[in-house]
Every structure is written in C-alpha cells, then in structure tokens.
mmCIF file of C-alpha atoms in Angstrom:
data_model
loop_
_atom_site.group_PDB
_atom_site.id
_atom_site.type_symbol
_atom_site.label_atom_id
_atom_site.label_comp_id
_atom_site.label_asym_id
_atom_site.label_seq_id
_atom_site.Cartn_x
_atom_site.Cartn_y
_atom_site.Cartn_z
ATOM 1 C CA UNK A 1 -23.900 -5.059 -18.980
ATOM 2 C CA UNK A 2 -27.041 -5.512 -17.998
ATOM 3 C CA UNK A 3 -29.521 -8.896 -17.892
ATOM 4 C CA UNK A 4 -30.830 -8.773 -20.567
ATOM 5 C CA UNK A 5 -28.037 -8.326 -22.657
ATOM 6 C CA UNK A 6 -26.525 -11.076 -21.497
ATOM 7 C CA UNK A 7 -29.215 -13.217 -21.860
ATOM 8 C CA UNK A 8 -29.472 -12.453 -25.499
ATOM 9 C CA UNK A 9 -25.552 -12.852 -26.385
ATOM 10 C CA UNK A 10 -26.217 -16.449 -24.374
ATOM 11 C CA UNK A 11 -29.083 -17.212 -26.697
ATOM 12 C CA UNK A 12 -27.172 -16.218 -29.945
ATOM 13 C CA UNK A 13 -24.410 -18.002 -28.773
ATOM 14 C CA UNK A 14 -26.597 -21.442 -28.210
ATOM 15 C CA UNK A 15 -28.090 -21.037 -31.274
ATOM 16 C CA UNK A 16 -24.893 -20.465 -33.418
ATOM 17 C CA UNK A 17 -23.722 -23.739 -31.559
ATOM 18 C CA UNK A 18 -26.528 -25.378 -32.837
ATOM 19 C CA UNK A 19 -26.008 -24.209 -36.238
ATOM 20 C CA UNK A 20 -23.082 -25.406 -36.066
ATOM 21 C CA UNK A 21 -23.605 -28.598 -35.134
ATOM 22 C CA UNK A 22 -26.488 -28.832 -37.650
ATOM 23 C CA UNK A 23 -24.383 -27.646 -40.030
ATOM 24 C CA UNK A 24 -21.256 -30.002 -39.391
ATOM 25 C CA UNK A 25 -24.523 -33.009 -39.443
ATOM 26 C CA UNK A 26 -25.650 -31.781 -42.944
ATOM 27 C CA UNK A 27 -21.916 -31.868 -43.678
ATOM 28 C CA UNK A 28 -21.326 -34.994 -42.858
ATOM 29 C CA UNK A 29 -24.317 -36.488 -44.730
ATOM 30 C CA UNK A 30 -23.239 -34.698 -47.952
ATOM 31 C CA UNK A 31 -19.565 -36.077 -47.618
ATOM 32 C CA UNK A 32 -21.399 -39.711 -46.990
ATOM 33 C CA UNK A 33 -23.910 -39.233 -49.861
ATOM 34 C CA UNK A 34 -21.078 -38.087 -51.911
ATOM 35 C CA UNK A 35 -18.771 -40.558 -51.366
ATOM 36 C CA UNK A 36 -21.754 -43.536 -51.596
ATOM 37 C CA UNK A 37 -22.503 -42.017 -54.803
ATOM 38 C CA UNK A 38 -18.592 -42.178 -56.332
ATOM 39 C CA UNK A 39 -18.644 -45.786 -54.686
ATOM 40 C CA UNK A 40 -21.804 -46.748 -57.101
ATOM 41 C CA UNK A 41 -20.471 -44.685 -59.935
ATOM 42 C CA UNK A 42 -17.326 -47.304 -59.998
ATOM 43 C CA UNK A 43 -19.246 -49.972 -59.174
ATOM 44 C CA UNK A 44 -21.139 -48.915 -62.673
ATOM 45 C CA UNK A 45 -17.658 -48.496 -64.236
ATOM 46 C CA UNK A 46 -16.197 -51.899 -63.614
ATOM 47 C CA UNK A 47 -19.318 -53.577 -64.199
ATOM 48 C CA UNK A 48 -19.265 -51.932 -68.022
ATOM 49 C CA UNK A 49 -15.615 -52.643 -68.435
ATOM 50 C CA UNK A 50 -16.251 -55.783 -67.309
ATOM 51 C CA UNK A 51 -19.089 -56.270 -70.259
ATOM 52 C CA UNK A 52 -16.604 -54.885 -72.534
ATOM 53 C CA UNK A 53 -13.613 -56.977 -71.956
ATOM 54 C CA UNK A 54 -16.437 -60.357 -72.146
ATOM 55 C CA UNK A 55 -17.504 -58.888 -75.416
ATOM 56 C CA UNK A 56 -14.043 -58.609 -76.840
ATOM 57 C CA UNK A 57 -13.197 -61.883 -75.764
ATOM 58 C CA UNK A 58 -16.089 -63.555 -76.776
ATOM 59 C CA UNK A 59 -15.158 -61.556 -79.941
ATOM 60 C CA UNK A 60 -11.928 -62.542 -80.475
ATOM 61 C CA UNK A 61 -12.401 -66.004 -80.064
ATOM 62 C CA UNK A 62 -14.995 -66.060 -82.598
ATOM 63 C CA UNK A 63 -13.042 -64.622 -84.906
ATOM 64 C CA UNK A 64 -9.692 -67.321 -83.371
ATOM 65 C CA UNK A 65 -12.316 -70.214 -84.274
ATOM 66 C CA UNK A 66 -13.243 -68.903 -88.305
ATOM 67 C CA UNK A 67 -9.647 -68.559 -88.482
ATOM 68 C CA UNK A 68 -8.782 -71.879 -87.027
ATOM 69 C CA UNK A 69 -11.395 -73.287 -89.509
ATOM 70 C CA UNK A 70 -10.279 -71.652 -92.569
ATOM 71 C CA UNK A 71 -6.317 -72.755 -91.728
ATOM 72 C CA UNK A 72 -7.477 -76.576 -91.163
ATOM 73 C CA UNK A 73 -9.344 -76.421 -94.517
ATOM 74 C CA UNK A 74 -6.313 -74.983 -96.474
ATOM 75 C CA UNK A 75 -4.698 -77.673 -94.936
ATOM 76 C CA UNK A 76 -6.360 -80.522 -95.529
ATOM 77 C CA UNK A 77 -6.565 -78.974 -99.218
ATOM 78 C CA UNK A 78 -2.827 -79.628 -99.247
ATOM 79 C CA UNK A 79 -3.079 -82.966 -97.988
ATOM 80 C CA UNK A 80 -5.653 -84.294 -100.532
ATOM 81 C CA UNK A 81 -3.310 -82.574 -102.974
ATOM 82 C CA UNK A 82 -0.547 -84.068 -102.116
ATOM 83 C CA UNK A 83 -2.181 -87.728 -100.989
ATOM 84 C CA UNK A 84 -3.587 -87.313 -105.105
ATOM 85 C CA UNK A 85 -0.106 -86.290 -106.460
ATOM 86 C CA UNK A 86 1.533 -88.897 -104.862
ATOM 87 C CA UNK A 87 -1.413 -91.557 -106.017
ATOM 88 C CA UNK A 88 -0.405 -90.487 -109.480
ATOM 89 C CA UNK A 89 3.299 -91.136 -109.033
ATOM 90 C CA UNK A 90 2.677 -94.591 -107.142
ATOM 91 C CA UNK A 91 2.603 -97.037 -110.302
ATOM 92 C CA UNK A 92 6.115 -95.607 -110.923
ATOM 93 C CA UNK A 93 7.597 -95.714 -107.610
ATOM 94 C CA UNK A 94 6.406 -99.182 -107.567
ATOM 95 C CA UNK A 95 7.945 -100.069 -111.044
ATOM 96 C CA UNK A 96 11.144 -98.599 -109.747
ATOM 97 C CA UNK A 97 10.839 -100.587 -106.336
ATOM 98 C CA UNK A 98 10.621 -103.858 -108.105
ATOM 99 C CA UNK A 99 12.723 -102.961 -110.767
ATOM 100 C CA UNK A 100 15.786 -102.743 -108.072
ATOM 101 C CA UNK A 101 14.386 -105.515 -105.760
ATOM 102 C CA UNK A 102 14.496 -108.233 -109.144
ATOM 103 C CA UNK A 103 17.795 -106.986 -110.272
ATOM 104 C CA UNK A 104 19.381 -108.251 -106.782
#
C-alpha cells in the first residue's frame, strides 16, 4: 500500500472520529434539551392542576358556605316557629301549673 493511501484512510479515519464525537456532542445536547423540555412541560402540568384543585376548592366551599347559610335559616325558621307555638300554649301551661300547685 503505498503513502498516500495510507495517508488518506488515516485522514478518513480522523475525520469519522470526529464525526463521531460531534455527533455523540449533538446527541447529548438533544437528550439534555429534551429532557429540560419534559422537566418544564410538568412543571406546566402541576402548576395547572394545582390552579384547578384551588379553583375547586375555593368552589366547593362557596357553595359549603350558601349551604351552611340556607340550613341555619331553615333552622332558625323552626325555632321562631316553635318559640311562637309554644308562646301561644303558655297561658295554658301556666293555668295548668297553678291549677295543680293550689290544689296541694
């Protein structure tokens, strides 16, 4: 084989090396960009589902507190209702009180 010949198969040989290594760099980088990338596309994720579950709380206990409202004003409905029936019934009760306290 002569010089020459040898000299090129050296020189293709250096330079697919250094494709190689340029091309394991380049690989590299994409598997980093990639993987910074997914790492910011979950970041995005639980931020949002984070905003979601805030909103459904801040939902739900809006909707807790009308409830809690309406249920205390049935309530106290049912109190003055039966405070009033049991005004009405008073006179009696205290008729019937004295009645049995006299007749001792």
């Amino acid at each position: 084989m002569s010089l020459e010949a040898m000299k090129k198969i050296t020189e293709a040989e250096q330079d697919t090396q250094s494709r190689r290594a340029g091309a394991a760099v380049e690989a590299k980088k994409l598997v980093s960009d990639a993987e910074k990338a997914g790492r910011a596309l979950v970041e995005q994720a639980r931020a949002q589902a984070e905003a979601q579950a805030k909103e459904a709380m801040a939902q739900a206990e809006s909707r807790a507190a009308r409830r809690t409202e309406e249920i205390l004003a049935e309530k106290r409905s049912d109190c003055d209702a039966l405070r009033s029936a049991a005004r009405e019934r008073l006179p009696a009760a205290v008729e019937l009180i004295v009645g049995r306290v006299v007749s001792i």
